[in-house]
Coordinates of C-alpha atoms in Angstrom, one line a residue:
X17 CA 140.9 115.4 97.9
X18 CA 142.0 112.1 99.4
X19 CA 141.0 108.9 97.5
X20 CA 140.2 105.8 99.5
X21 CA 139.9 102.5 97.6
X22 CA 136.6 100.6 98.1
X23 CA 135.1 97.5 96.7
X24 CA 132.8 97.9 93.7
X25 CA 129.6 99.4 95.1
X26 CA 126.1 98.0 94.6
X27 CA 123.7 99.8 92.3
X28 CA 122.7 103.1 94.0
X29 CA 119.6 105.1 93.4
X30 CA 120.0 108.3 91.4
X31 CA 120.6 111.3 93.7
X32 CA 121.9 109.2 96.5
X33 CA 124.6 110.8 98.6
X34 CA 127.1 108.0 97.8
X35 CA 126.7 108.6 94.1
X36 CA 128.1 112.1 94.6
X37 CA 131.1 110.7 96.4
X38 CA 132.0 107.7 94.2
X39 CA 134.4 108.2 91.4
X40 CA 133.1 105.5 88.9
X41 CA 136.2 105.4 86.8
X42 CA 138.7 104.9 89.6
X43 CA 136.3 103.1 91.9
X44 CA 137.2 105.3 94.9
X45 CA 135.4 107.5 97.4
X46 CA 136.4 111.1 97.3
X47 CA 136.8 112.3 100.9
X48 CA 136.8 116.0 101.9
X49 CA 140.1 117.3 103.2
X50 CA 138.5 118.0 106.6
X51 CA 138.8 114.3 107.6
X52 CA 142.5 113.9 106.5
X53 CA 145.1 113.1 109.1
X54 CA 146.9 116.3 108.3
X55 CA 143.9 118.5 108.8
X56 CA 142.9 116.7 112.0
X57 CA 146.4 117.2 113.5
X58 CA 146.5 120.8 112.2
X59 CA 143.4 121.6 114.3
X60 CA 144.2 119.3 117.3
X61 CA 147.9 120.2 117.9
X62 CA 147.4 123.9 118.9
X63 CA 144.5 122.8 121.1
X64 CA 146.8 120.2 122.8
X65 CA 149.4 122.9 123.4
X66 CA 146.6 125.1 124.8
X67 CA 145.4 122.3 127.1
X68 CA 149.0 121.8 128.2
X69 CA 149.4 125.5 129.1
X70 CA 145.9 125.7 130.7
X71 CA 146.7 122.6 132.9
X72 CA 150.1 124.0 133.7
X73 CA 148.2 126.3 136.2
X74 CA 147.0 123.4 138.3
X75 CA 150.1 121.3 137.7
X76 CA 152.5 124.1 138.6
X77 CA 150.5 124.8 141.8
X78 CA 150.7 121.1 142.7
X79 CA 154.4 120.9 142.0
X80 CA 155.4 124.0 143.9
X81 CA 153.0 123.4 146.8
X82 CA 154.3 119.8 147.0
X83 CA 157.7 121.1 148.0
X84 CA 156.2 123.4 150.6
X85 CA 154.6 120.7 152.7
X86 CA 152.2 117.8 152.7
X87 CA 149.3 119.9 154.0
X88 CA 149.7 122.3 151.1
X89 CA 149.9 119.5 148.6
X90 CA 146.8 117.9 150.0
X91 CA 144.9 121.2 150.1
X92 CA 145.9 122.0 146.5
X93 CA 143.9 119.0 145.2
X94 CA 140.6 120.1 146.8
X95 CA 141.1 123.8 146.0
X96 CA 141.9 123.1 142.3
X97 CA 139.0 120.7 141.8
X98 CA 136.6 123.1 143.6
X99 CA 137.6 125.9 141.3
X100 CA 137.5 123.5 138.3
X101 CA 133.9 122.6 139.0
X102 CA 132.8 126.2 138.4
X103 CA 135.1 126.6 135.3
X104 CA 134.0 123.3 133.7
X105 CA 130.3 124.1 134.3
X106 CA 130.8 127.2 132.2
X107 CA 133.0 125.3 129.7
X108 CA 129.9 123.3 128.9
X109 CA 128.3 126.6 127.8
X110 CA 131.4 127.3 125.7
X111 CA 131.2 123.9 124.0
X112 CA 127.6 124.5 123.1
X113 CA 128.6 127.9 121.6
X114 CA 131.4 126.1 119.7
X115 CA 129.0 123.6 118.2
X116 CA 126.7 126.4 117.0
X117 CA 129.6 128.4 115.6
X118 CA 131.0 125.3 113.7
X119 CA 127.5 124.5 112.4
X120 CA 127.2 128.1 111.0
X121 CA 130.6 127.7 109.4
X122 CA 129.6 124.5 107.7
X123 CA 126.4 126.3 106.4
X124 CA 128.6 129.1 105.0
X125 CA 127.2 131.7 107.4
X126 CA 130.4 133.2 109.1
X127 CA 128.7 136.5 109.8
X128 CA 126.4 134.8 112.3
X129 CA 129.5 133.8 114.4
X130 CA 130.0 137.3 115.9
X131 CA 126.5 137.4 117.3
X132 CA 127.0 134.1 119.2
X133 CA 130.3 135.2 120.5
X134 CA 129.0 138.5 121.8
X135 CA 126.1 136.9 123.6
X136 CA 128.4 134.2 125.0
X137 CA 130.8 136.9 126.5
X138 CA 127.8 138.8 128.1
X139 CA 126.5 135.5 129.6
X140 CA 129.9 134.6 130.9
X141 CA 130.6 137.9 132.6
X142 CA 127.2 137.7 134.4
X143 CA 128.0 134.1 135.5
X144 CA 131.5 135.1 136.7
X145 CA 130.1 137.9 138.9
X146 CA 127.4 135.6 140.3
X147 CA 129.9 132.8 141.2
X148 CA 132.3 135.4 142.7
X149 CA 129.6 137.0 144.9
X150 CA 128.3 133.5 145.9
X151 CA 131.7 132.3 147.1
X152 CA 132.6 135.5 148.8
X153 CA 129.4 135.4 150.7
X154 CA 129.1 131.7 151.5
X155 CA 132.4 130.1 150.5
X156 CA 134.0 129.7 153.9
X157 CA 130.8 128.3 155.3
X158 CA 130.5 125.7 152.5
X159 CA 134.1 124.6 153.1
X160 CA 133.5 124.2 156.8
X161 CA 130.8 121.7 156.1
X162 CA 132.8 119.9 153.5
X163 CA 136.4 119.5 154.9
X164 CA 137.1 118.0 158.3
X165 CA 140.8 118.6 158.7
X166 CA 141.2 122.2 160.0
X167 CA 144.7 122.7 158.5
X168 CA 143.6 121.5 155.1
X169 CA 140.3 123.6 155.3
X170 CA 142.2 126.7 156.2
X171 CA 144.7 126.2 153.3
X172 CA 141.9 125.6 150.8
X173 CA 140.0 128.7 151.9
X174 CA 143.1 130.9 151.7
X175 CA 143.7 129.7 148.2
X176 CA 140.1 130.1 146.9
X177 CA 139.5 133.5 148.5
X178 CA 142.1 134.9 146.0
X179 CA 141.6 132.4 143.2
X180 CA 138.0 133.5 142.5
X181 CA 139.3 136.8 141.2
X182 CA 140.3 134.9 138.1
X183 CA 136.8 133.8 137.2
X184 CA 136.0 136.6 134.7
X185 CA 139.3 136.1 132.8
X186 CA 138.8 132.3 132.7
X187 CA 135.2 132.5 131.5
X188 CA 135.9 135.1 128.8
X189 CA 138.8 132.9 127.6
X190 CA 136.4 130.0 127.3
X191 CA 134.4 132.2 124.7
X192 CA 137.6 132.7 122.7
X193 CA 138.3 129.0 122.8
X194 CA 134.8 128.3 121.5
X195 CA 135.3 130.8 118.7
X196 CA 138.7 129.6 117.5
X197 CA 137.9 125.8 117.7
X198 CA 134.5 126.4 116.1
X199 CA 136.1 128.2 113.2
X200 CA 138.9 125.6 113.0
X201 CA 141.7 128.2 113.5
X202 CA 143.3 127.0 116.7
X203 CA 146.8 128.6 116.5
X204 CA 145.7 131.6 118.6
X205 CA 144.7 129.2 121.4
X206 CA 148.2 127.9 121.7
X207 CA 149.7 131.4 121.7
X208 CA 147.4 132.6 124.4
X209 CA 147.6 129.6 126.7
X210 CA 151.3 129.0 126.3
X211 CA 151.8 132.6 127.4
X212 CA 149.5 132.1 130.3
X213 CA 151.3 128.9 131.3
X214 CA 154.7 130.5 131.2
X215 CA 153.5 133.5 133.3
X216 CA 152.0 131.1 135.9
X217 CA 155.1 129.0 136.3
X218 CA 157.3 132.0 136.8
X219 CA 155.0 133.7 139.3
X220 CA 154.4 130.5 141.2
X221 CA 158.2 130.1 141.7
X222 CA 158.5 133.8 142.8
X223 CA 155.4 134.0 145.0
X224 CA 155.2 130.5 146.6
X225 CA 158.8 130.5 147.8
X226 CA 159.4 134.2 148.1
X227 CA 162.3 134.6 145.7
X228 CA 164.2 137.9 145.7
X229 CA 162.1 140.9 146.5
X230 CA 158.9 138.9 146.3
X231 CA 157.2 137.9 149.6
X232 CA 156.8 134.2 150.5
X233 CA 153.0 133.7 150.2
X234 CA 152.6 129.9 150.0
X235 CA 149.0 129.0 149.1
X236 CA 148.0 132.6 148.5
X237 CA 151.0 133.1 146.2
X238 CA 149.9 130.1 144.0
X239 CA 146.4 131.6 143.8
X240 CA 147.7 135.1 142.8
X241 CA 150.0 133.6 140.2
X242 CA 147.1 131.8 138.6
X243 CA 144.8 134.9 138.6
X244 CA 147.5 137.0 136.9
X245 CA 148.2 134.3 134.4
X246 CA 144.6 134.0 133.4
X247 CA 144.3 137.8 133.0
X248 CA 147.4 137.7 130.8
X249 CA 145.9 134.9 128.7
X250 CA 142.7 136.8 128.1
X251 CA 144.7 139.9 127.2
X252 CA 146.6 137.9 124.6
X253 CA 143.4 136.6 123.1
X254 CA 142.0 140.1 122.8
X255 CA 145.1 141.6 121.3
X256 CA 145.7 138.8 118.7
X257 CA 142.0 138.8 117.8
X258 CA 142.0 142.6 117.2
X259 CA 145.1 142.4 115.0
X260 CA 143.4 139.9 112.7
X261 CA 141.1 141.8 110.3
X262 CA 139.3 138.7 109.3
X263 CA 137.8 138.5 112.8
X264 CA 136.4 142.0 112.4
X265 CA 135.3 141.9 108.8
X266 CA 134.2 138.3 108.2
X267 CA 133.0 137.3 111.6
X268 CA 132.2 140.7 113.1
X269 CA 133.8 139.4 116.3
X270 CA 133.9 142.7 118.2
X271 CA 130.7 144.3 116.8
X272 CA 128.1 145.2 119.4
X273 CA 124.9 143.3 118.9
X274 CA 121.5 143.9 120.5
X275 CA 121.0 141.3 123.2
X276 CA 118.2 138.9 122.1
X277 CA 116.5 136.4 124.3
X278 CA 116.0 133.9 121.5
X279 CA 119.8 133.8 120.9
X280 CA 120.4 133.1 124.5
X281 CA 117.7 130.5 124.4
X282 CA 119.2 128.7 121.4
X283 CA 122.6 128.7 123.0
X284 CA 121.3 127.4 126.4
X285 CA 119.2 124.8 124.6
X286 CA 122.4 123.5 123.0
X287 CA 124.6 123.9 126.0
X288 CA 122.6 123.1 129.2
X289 CA 122.9 119.3 128.9
X290 CA 126.7 119.7 128.6
X291 CA 126.8 122.1 131.5
X292 CA 124.8 119.7 133.7
X293 CA 127.0 116.8 132.5
X294 CA 130.2 118.7 133.5
X295 CA 128.7 119.8 136.8
X296 CA 127.7 116.2 137.7
X297 CA 131.0 114.8 136.4
X298 CA 133.4 117.2 138.2
X299 CA 131.1 117.5 141.2
X300 CA 131.4 113.7 141.8
X301 CA 135.1 114.0 141.3
X302 CA 135.2 116.6 144.0
X303 CA 133.1 114.4 146.3
X304 CA 135.5 111.5 145.7
X305 CA 138.4 113.7 146.9
X306 CA 136.4 114.8 149.9
X307 CA 136.0 111.1 150.8
X308 CA 139.8 110.7 150.5
X309 CA 140.2 113.7 152.8
X310 CA 138.3 111.9 155.5
X311 CA 141.2 109.4 155.5
X312 CA 143.7 112.1 156.3
X313 CA 145.9 114.5 154.4
X314 CA 148.5 111.9 153.5
X315 CA 146.2 109.9 151.3
X316 CA 144.9 113.1 149.9
X317 CA 148.4 114.2 149.0
X318 CA 149.0 110.9 147.1
X319 CA 145.6 111.3 145.3
X320 CA 146.6 114.8 144.2
X321 CA 149.8 113.5 142.6
X322 CA 147.8 110.8 140.8
X323 CA 145.3 113.4 139.6
X324 CA 148.1 115.5 138.2
X325 CA 149.6 112.6 136.3
X326 CA 146.2 111.6 134.9
X327 CA 145.8 115.2 133.7
X328 CA 149.2 115.1 131.9
X329 CA 148.4 111.7 130.3
X330 CA 145.0 113.0 129.0
X331 CA 146.4 116.2 127.4
X332 CA 146.4 114.9 123.8
X333 CA 142.9 113.5 124.2
X334 CA 141.3 116.8 124.8
X335 CA 142.8 118.2 121.6
X336 CA 141.3 115.4 119.5
X337 CA 138.0 115.5 121.2
X338 CA 137.6 119.2 120.5
X339 CA 138.5 118.4 116.9
X340 CA 135.9 115.6 116.7
X341 CA 133.1 117.8 118.1
X342 CA 134.0 120.8 115.9
X343 CA 134.5 118.9 112.6
X344 CA 131.4 116.7 113.3
X345 CA 129.3 119.9 113.5
X346 CA 131.0 121.2 110.4
X347 CA 130.3 118.1 108.4
X348 CA 126.7 118.1 109.6
X349 CA 126.4 121.7 108.4
X350 CA 127.9 120.6 105.0
X351 CA 125.4 117.7 104.8
X352 CA 128.2 115.1 104.8
X353 CA 127.4 113.0 107.9
X354 CA 128.7 109.9 106.2
X355 CA 132.2 111.0 106.8
X356 CA 131.9 111.3 110.6
X357 CA 132.7 107.6 111.3
X358 CA 136.0 107.9 109.5
X359 CA 136.8 111.1 111.3
X360 CA 136.2 109.5 114.7
X361 CA 138.3 106.4 113.8
X362 CA 141.2 108.6 112.7
X363 CA 141.1 110.7 115.8
X364 CA 141.0 107.6 117.9
X365 CA 144.2 106.3 116.3
X366 CA 146.0 109.7 116.6
X367 CA 144.8 109.9 120.2
X368 CA 146.2 106.5 121.1
X369 CA 149.6 107.3 119.5
X370 CA 149.8 110.7 121.2
X371 CA 149.1 109.5 124.7
X372 CA 151.5 106.6 124.3
X373 CA 154.2 109.2 123.6
X374 CA 153.7 110.5 127.1
X375 CA 153.0 107.3 128.9
X376 CA 155.7 105.0 127.6
X377 CA 158.7 107.2 128.8
X378 CA 156.9 107.6 132.2
X379 CA 157.1 103.8 133.1
X380 CA 160.9 103.5 133.3
X381 CA 161.3 107.1 134.5
X382 CA 158.4 107.2 137.0
X383 CA 160.5 108.1 140.1
X384 CA 162.1 111.0 138.3
X385 CA 158.7 112.3 137.1
X386 CA 157.2 111.9 140.6
X387 CA 160.1 113.7 142.2
X388 CA 158.8 116.9 140.4
X389 CA 155.8 116.7 142.7
X390 CA 157.4 115.9 146.0
X391 CA 160.7 115.2 147.6
X392 CA 159.2 112.6 149.9
X393 CA 160.4 109.1 148.7
X394 CA 157.5 107.5 150.5
X395 CA 154.9 109.6 148.7
X396 CA 156.5 108.8 145.4
X397 CA 156.5 105.1 146.1
X398 CA 152.8 105.2 147.1
X399 CA 151.8 107.3 144.1
X400 CA 153.3 104.9 141.5
X401 CA 150.7 102.1 141.9
X402 CA 147.6 104.2 141.3
X403 CA 149.3 105.9 138.4
X404 CA 149.2 102.5 136.6
X405 CA 145.4 102.6 137.0
X406 CA 145.4 106.1 135.6
X407 CA 147.3 104.9 132.6
X408 CA 144.7 102.2 131.9
X409 CA 141.9 104.8 132.3
X410 CA 143.7 107.1 129.9
X411 CA 143.5 104.6 127.0
X412 CA 139.8 103.9 127.8
X413 CA 139.1 107.6 127.8
X414 CA 140.6 108.1 124.3
X415 CA 138.1 105.7 122.8
X416 CA 135.1 106.8 124.9
X417 CA 135.6 110.5 124.5
X418 CA 135.9 110.4 120.7
X419 CA 132.6 108.7 120.4
X420 CA 131.0 110.9 123.0
X421 CA 132.1 114.1 121.4
X422 CA 130.9 113.0 118.0
X423 CA 127.5 112.7 119.6
X424 CA 127.8 116.2 121.0
X425 CA 129.0 117.5 117.6
X426 CA 125.8 116.3 116.0
X427 CA 123.9 118.6 118.4
X428 CA 122.5 115.6 120.4
X429 CA 123.6 117.1 123.7
X430 CA 120.6 115.6 125.5
X431 CA 121.8 112.1 124.6
X432 CA 125.2 113.0 125.9
X433 CA 123.7 114.1 129.2
X434 CA 121.9 110.8 129.4
X435 CA 125.1 108.9 128.9
X436 CA 126.8 110.9 131.6
X437 CA 124.0 110.2 134.0
X438 CA 124.4 106.5 133.5
X439 CA 128.1 106.7 133.8
X440 CA 127.9 108.7 137.1
X441 CA 125.4 106.2 138.5
X442 CA 127.9 103.4 137.9
X443 CA 130.7 105.6 139.4
X444 CA 128.7 106.4 142.6
X445 CA 127.8 102.7 142.9
X446 CA 131.5 101.9 142.8
X447 CA 132.6 104.4 145.5
X448 CA 131.8 102.3 148.6
X449 CA 134.2 99.4 147.4
X450 CA 136.8 102.0 146.5
X451 CA 136.5 103.6 150.0
X452 CA 136.8 100.2 151.7
X453 CA 139.8 99.3 149.6
X454 CA 141.4 102.7 150.4
X455 CA 140.9 102.4 154.1
X456 CA 141.9 98.8 154.6
X457 CA 145.7 98.6 154.0
X458 CA 148.1 99.9 156.6
X459 CA 151.8 100.1 156.7
X460 CA 153.5 98.4 159.6
X461 CA 154.3 100.8 162.4
X462 CA 152.0 103.5 161.1
X463 CA 148.5 104.4 162.4
X464 CA 147.3 106.3 159.4
X465 CA 145.9 104.6 156.3
X466 CA 147.9 103.8 153.3
X467 CA 148.0 106.7 150.8
X468 CA 147.2 104.5 147.8
X469 CA 143.8 105.3 146.3
X470 CA 143.6 101.8 144.8

């Protein structure tokens, strides 16, 4: 137990929560180990590694395609975000499941965890099949109406026609993420996702460029590499989970449960605001990139590099936000909501320190970092300025996401959805000025707009 000095407290009524926490002799509050820096970092660090490996898929695609050509680099942004909209929509369902699992853990009911996991997997498989059939039937038609540039549209369609085969693997992996974060045992996430990331980087190199006996497949090679990597990641989750007897005996993770409508109803009631929030958030993100595509593939290529940098800068944030939502739900289950504020403040501090570790070296070494995405010196120069805006946004996101996820962890997902709606309204209101600023500047001697997204 960690002891935190406090001033002498006022007289408290008998039976008050604070009376149970205050050590009268030492004049300290006894905090549970769940809100210690060590415990927070223990949960968050494997999730950060997992986020790193998960994002390696889109980052590796961007890096390798950037060295194929500007069209492929530009198309990679739209293709990745289009796929990400579907994945993040279902990630909202996974977060809802995670909150329910963490709450049951806090209540001391681990045997209820397996039922939620089984229902989540069944729901995810049906969703994956539905999205797959929808895209195969109408995907090309949708892209025709969205993307003007024929070359970019053809490259995006080529990528996604193969990429959608990874949906079942990605959706089931979301269920495993929810289980391991909800039970505060996140090491397996890092093992699975690091393996997935390594496989993706290797196959990207072999299939995009056609190394050795492998064919040179370009966009299609990047998509195939990502699908195989997601399948391997899901396989690692299954194998590691089967080896652990605790998963079978304590959580009944792989036990078949009868499908119950009220269980799906409880999960959807918790998750649907988060799902809608993610759909609106990433849908608007996709619309923003469609607007940039109207300016030409060169600005879109610059925007893709900036998006990739922003993803890297935010990696630690997602680890701590997952920790905040999970431990908040756990503390609510334990009837200790008075410790949530301290948990959020400590996660904020750790988040700021962690993102600074990534951002501070980037500033003097930005040209070297940007050269990983493209060999075009002009593209690198144009991408640096918007990357400064991405850095400022990163620090704001650390603070905002910790508070936001503490709200979700309390189970108030409807309030979270309302906050997202307000945020998106402000975002949409700001798009016209952004568009005019993007289109205005021009380089001397060039007819196309400046690639800066500022």
